Tab-separated table of C-alpha atoms in Angstrom:
chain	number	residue	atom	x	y	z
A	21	UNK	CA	6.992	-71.496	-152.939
A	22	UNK	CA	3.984	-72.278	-151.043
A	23	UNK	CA	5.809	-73.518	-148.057
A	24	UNK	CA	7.918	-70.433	-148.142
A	25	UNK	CA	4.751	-68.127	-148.460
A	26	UNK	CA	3.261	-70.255	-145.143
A	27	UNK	CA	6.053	-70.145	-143.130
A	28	UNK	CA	6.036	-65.839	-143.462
A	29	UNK	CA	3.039	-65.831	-142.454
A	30	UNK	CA	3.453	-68.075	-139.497
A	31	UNK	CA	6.591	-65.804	-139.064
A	32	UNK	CA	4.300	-62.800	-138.968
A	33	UNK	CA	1.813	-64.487	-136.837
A	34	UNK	CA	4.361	-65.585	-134.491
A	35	UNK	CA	6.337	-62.019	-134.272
A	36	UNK	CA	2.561	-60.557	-133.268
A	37	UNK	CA	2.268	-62.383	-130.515
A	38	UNK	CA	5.484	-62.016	-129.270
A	39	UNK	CA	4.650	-57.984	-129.687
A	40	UNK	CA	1.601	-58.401	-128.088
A	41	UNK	CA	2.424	-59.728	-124.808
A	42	UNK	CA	5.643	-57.171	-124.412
A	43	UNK	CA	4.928	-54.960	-121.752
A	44	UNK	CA	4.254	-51.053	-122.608
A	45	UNK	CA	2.786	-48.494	-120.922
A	46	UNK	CA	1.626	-44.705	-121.739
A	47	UNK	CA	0.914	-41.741	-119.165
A	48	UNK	CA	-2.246	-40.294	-119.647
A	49	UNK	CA	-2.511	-37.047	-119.147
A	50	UNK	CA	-5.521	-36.020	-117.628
A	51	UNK	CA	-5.164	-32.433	-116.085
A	52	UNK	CA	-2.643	-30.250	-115.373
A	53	UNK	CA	-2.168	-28.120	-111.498
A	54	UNK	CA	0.124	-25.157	-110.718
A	55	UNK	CA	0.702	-25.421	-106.953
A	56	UNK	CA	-0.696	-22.306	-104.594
A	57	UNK	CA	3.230	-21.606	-103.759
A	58	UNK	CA	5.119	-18.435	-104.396
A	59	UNK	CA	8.515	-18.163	-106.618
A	60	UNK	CA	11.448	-19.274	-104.606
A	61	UNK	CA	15.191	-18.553	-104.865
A	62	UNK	CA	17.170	-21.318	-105.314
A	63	UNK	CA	20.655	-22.310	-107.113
A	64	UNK	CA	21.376	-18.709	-107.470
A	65	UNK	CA	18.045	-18.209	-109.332
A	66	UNK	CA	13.877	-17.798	-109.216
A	67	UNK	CA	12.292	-20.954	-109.528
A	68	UNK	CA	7.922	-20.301	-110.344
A	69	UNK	CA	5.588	-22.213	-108.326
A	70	UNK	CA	5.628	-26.272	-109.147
A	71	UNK	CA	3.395	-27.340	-111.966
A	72	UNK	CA	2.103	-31.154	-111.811
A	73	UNK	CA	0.307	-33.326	-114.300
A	74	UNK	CA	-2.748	-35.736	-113.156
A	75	UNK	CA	-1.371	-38.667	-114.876
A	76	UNK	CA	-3.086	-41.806	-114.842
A	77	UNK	CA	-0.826	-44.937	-115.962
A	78	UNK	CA	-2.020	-47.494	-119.539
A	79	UNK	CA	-0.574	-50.542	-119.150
A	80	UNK	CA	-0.805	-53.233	-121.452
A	81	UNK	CA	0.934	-56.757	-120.426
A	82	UNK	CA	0.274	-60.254	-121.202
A	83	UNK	CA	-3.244	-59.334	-123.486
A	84	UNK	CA	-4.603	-57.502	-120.304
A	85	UNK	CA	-5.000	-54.079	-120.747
A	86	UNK	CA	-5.254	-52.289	-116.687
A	87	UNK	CA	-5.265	-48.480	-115.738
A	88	UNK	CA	-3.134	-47.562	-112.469
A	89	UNK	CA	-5.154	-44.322	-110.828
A	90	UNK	CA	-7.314	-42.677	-112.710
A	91	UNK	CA	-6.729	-38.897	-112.569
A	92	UNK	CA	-9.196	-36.303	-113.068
A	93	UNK	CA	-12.227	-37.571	-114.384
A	94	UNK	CA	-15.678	-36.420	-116.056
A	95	UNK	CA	-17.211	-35.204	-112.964
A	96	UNK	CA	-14.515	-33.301	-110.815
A	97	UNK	CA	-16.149	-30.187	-110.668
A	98	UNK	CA	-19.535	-31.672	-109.805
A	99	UNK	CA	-17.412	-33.914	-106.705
A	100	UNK	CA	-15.692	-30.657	-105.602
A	101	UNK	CA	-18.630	-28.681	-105.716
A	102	UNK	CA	-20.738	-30.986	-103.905
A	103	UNK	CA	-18.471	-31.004	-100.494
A	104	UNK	CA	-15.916	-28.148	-100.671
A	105	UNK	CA	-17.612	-24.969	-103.356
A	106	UNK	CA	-14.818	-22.929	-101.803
A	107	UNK	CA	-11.709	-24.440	-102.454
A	108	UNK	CA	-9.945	-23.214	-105.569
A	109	UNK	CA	-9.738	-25.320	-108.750
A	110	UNK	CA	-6.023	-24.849	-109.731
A	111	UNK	CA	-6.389	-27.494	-112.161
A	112	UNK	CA	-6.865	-27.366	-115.651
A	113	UNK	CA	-6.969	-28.520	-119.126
A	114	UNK	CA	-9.131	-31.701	-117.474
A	115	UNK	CA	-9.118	-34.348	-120.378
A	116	UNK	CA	-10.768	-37.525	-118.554
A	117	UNK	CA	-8.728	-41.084	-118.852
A	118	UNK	CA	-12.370	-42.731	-120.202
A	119	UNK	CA	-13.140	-39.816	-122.807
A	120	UNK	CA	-9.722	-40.040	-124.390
A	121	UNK	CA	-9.314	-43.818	-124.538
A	122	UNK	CA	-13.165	-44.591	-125.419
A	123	UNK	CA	-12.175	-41.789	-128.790
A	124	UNK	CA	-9.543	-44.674	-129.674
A	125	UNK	CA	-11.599	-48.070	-128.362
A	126	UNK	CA	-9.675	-48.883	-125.951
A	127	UNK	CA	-11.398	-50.924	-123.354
A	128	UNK	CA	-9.905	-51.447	-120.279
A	129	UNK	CA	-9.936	-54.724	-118.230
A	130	UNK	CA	-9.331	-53.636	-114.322
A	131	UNK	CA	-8.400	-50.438	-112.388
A	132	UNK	CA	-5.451	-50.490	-109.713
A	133	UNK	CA	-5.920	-47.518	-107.671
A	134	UNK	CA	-2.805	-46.271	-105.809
A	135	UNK	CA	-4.474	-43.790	-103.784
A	136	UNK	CA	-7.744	-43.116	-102.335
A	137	UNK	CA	-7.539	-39.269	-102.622
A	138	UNK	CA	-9.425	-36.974	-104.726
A	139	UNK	CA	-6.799	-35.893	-107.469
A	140	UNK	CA	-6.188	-40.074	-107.810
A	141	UNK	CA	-10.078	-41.709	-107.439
A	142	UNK	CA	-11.770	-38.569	-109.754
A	143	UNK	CA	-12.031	-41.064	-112.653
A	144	UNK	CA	-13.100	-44.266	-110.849
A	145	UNK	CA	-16.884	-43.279	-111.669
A	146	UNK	CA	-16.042	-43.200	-115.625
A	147	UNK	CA	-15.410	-47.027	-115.256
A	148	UNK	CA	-18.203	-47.840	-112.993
A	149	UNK	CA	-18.441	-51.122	-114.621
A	150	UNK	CA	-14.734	-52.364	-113.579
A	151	UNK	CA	-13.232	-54.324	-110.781
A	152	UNK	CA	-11.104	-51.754	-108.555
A	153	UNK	CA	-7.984	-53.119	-107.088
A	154	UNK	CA	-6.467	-51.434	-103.788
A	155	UNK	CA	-5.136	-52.161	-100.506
A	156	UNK	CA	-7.378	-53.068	-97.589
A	157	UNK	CA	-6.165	-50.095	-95.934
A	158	UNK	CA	-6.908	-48.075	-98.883
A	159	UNK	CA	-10.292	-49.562	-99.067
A	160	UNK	CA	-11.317	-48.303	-95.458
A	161	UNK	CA	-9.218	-45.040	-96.163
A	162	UNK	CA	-11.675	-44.311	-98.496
A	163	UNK	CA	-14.924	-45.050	-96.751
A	164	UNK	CA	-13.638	-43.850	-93.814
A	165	UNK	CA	-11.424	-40.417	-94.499
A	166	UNK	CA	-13.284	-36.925	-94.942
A	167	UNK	CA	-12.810	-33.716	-97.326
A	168	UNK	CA	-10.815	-32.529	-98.553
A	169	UNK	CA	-8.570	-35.251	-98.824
A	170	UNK	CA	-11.501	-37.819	-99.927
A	171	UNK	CA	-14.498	-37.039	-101.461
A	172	UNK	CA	-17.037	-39.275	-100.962
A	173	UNK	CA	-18.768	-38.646	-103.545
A	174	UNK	CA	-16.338	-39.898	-106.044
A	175	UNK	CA	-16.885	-43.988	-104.303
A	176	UNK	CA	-20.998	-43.213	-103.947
A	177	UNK	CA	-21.351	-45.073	-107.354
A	178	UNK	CA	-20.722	-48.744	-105.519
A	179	UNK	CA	-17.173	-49.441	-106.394
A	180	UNK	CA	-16.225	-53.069	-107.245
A	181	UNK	CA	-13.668	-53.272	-104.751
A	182	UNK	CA	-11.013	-56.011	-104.833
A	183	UNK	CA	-8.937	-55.938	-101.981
A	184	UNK	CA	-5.208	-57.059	-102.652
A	185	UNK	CA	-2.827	-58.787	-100.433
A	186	UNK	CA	0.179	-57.900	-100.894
A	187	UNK	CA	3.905	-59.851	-99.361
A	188	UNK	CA	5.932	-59.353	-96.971
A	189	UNK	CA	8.498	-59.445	-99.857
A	190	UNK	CA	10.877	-56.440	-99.822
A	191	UNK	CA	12.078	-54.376	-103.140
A	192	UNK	CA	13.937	-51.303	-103.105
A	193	UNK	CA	13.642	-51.391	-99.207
A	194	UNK	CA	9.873	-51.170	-99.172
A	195	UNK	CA	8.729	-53.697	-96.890
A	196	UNK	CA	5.516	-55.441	-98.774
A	197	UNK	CA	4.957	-55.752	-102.121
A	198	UNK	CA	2.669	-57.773	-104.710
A	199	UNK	CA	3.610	-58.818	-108.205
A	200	UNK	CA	0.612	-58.915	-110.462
A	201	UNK	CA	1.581	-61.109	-113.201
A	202	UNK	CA	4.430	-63.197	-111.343
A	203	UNK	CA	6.888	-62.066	-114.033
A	204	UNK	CA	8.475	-59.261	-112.036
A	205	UNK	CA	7.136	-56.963	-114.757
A	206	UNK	CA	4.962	-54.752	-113.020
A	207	UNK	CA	5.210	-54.895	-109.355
A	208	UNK	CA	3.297	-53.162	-106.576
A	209	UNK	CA	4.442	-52.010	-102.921
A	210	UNK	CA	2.960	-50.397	-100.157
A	211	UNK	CA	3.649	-46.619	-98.891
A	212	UNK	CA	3.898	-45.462	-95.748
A	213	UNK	CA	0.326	-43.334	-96.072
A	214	UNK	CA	-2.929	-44.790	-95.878
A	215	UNK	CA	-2.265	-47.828	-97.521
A	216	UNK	CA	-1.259	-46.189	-100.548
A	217	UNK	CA	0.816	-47.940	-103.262
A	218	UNK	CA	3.831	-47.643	-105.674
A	219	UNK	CA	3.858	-49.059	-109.095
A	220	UNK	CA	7.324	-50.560	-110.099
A	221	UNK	CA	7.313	-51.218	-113.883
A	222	UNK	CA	10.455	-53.178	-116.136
A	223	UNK	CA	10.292	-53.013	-119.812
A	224	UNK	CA	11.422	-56.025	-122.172
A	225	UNK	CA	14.886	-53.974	-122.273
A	226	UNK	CA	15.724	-53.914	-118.585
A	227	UNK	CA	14.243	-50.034	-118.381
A	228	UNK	CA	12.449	-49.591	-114.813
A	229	UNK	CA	10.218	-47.141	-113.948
A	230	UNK	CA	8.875	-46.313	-110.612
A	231	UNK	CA	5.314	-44.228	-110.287
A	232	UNK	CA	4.302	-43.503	-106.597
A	233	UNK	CA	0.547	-43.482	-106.215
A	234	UNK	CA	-0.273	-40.769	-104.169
A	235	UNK	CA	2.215	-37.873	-104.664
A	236	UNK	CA	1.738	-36.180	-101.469
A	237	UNK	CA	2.963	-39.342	-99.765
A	238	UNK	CA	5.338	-39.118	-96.668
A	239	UNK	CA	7.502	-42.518	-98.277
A	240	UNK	CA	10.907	-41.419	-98.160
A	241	UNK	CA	12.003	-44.341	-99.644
A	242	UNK	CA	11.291	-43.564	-103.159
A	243	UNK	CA	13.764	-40.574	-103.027
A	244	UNK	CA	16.367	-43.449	-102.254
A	245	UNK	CA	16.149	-45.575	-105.282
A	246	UNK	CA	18.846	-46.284	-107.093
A	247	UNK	CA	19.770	-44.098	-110.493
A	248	UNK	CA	18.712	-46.477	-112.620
A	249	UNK	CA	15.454	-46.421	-111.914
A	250	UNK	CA	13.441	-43.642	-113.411
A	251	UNK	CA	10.987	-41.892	-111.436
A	252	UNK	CA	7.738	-41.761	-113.174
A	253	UNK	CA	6.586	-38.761	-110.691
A	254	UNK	CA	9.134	-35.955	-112.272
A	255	UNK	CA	7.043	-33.917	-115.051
A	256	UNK	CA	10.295	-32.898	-116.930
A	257	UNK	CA	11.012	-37.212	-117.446
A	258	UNK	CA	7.212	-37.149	-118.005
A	259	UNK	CA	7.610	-34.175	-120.836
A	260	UNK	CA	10.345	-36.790	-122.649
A	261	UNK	CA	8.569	-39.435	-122.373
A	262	UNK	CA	5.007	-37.772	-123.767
A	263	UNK	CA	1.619	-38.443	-123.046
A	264	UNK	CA	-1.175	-41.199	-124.610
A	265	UNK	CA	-1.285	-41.909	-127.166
A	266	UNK	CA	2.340	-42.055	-127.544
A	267	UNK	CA	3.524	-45.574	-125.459
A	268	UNK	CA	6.746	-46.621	-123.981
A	269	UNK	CA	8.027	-49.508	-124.988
């Protein structure tokens, strides 16, 4: 009986582990933006102006825990404020990445940032205390671009930069690309724009998602991926798949 009661356990044990280094992920919502457009006629019917979320992107993989862009974060009106009072705030419904995983304890390990832009770098001050990892050309695009696409402000804080170097190893016909935990499991490539980058993810049951890091991108690639991959960047796939603290798994 004892042996039987040990090997459950190591059973249990043994199953945890197994669950813990599966790769999930979970969107985090962090704002919400109704675009300045008008209602357009299309398909025989009025479509209103395009509504966006500010996702940034949990992932958990191999015991590291890693946040790709970090949305809106506790400061974006101050940022705005500070360089461009004028400009409209469409957004709403802010809900920073740091105040909604610090309510559950979840500490993160590293940021990825996928673009340098305001809407994408907002949050990078809430986790002051990380290592950031972009592109070089990302790097420079940030210390180098003006408002309103970057605000400076949002970098003042002395990021931790931790510049990446990604391949000249092509997927899904971009051209360079880095894969982070050498597992094919979560796989970056470059965009056309500033250095930008695209987040390729594959779940344990073949599922792959694509998010592109800066939504405003010119890439014209990602439009050509195949149907199988799903394209992290639609709200109504975001709407089924729900926001933290649901996770995909």
């Amino acid at each position: 009986m004892r042996i039987l009661k040990s090997l459950a356990v190591l059973l249990i044990l043994f199953s945890g582990a197994l669950s813990a280094a599966e790769l999930r992920f979970s969107l985090v919502q962090t704002g919400r933006t109704i675009s300045s457009g008008e209602y357009a006629w299309r398909d025989g019917g009025w479509l209103p102006p395009a509504e966006f979320n500010h996702v940034a992107v949990l992932i958990e993989h191999r015991g590291s825990r890693l946040l790709f862009g970090t949305g809106l974060g506790r400061q974006i009106d101050a940022q705005l404020n500070g360089v461009i009072p004028w400009r409209a705030k469409r957004y709403s419904a802010v809900q920073p990445a740091r105040d909604q995983l610090d309510e559950d304890g979840f500490a993160i390990d590293r940021v990825v940032l996928g673009c340098a832009r305001w809407n994408h770098a907002s949050g990078l001050v809430d986790f002051a205390e990380l290592p950031v990892l972009a592109s070089p050309e990302s790097i420079r695009y940030a210390q180098s671009a003006t408002p309103p696409a970057v605000i400076p402000g949002q970098f003042s804080h002395g990021v931790r930069w931790q510049p990446l170097r990604l391949e000249r190893r092509a997927i899904y016909g971009f051209g360079e690309s880095l894969d982070l935990f050498g597992d094919e499991r979560l796989v970056l490539v470059k965009l056309a724009d500033h250095g930008a980058l695209g987040l390729f993810l594959t779940l344990d049951d073949g599922r792959r998602f694509f998010f592109r890091g800066d939504a405003l991108s010119s890439e014209s690639r990602a439009e050509a991926l195949p149907a199988e991959v799903y394209r992290l960047q639609d709200v109504r796939l975001q709407a089924r798949l729900g926001f933290y603290p649901r996770w995909v798994e």
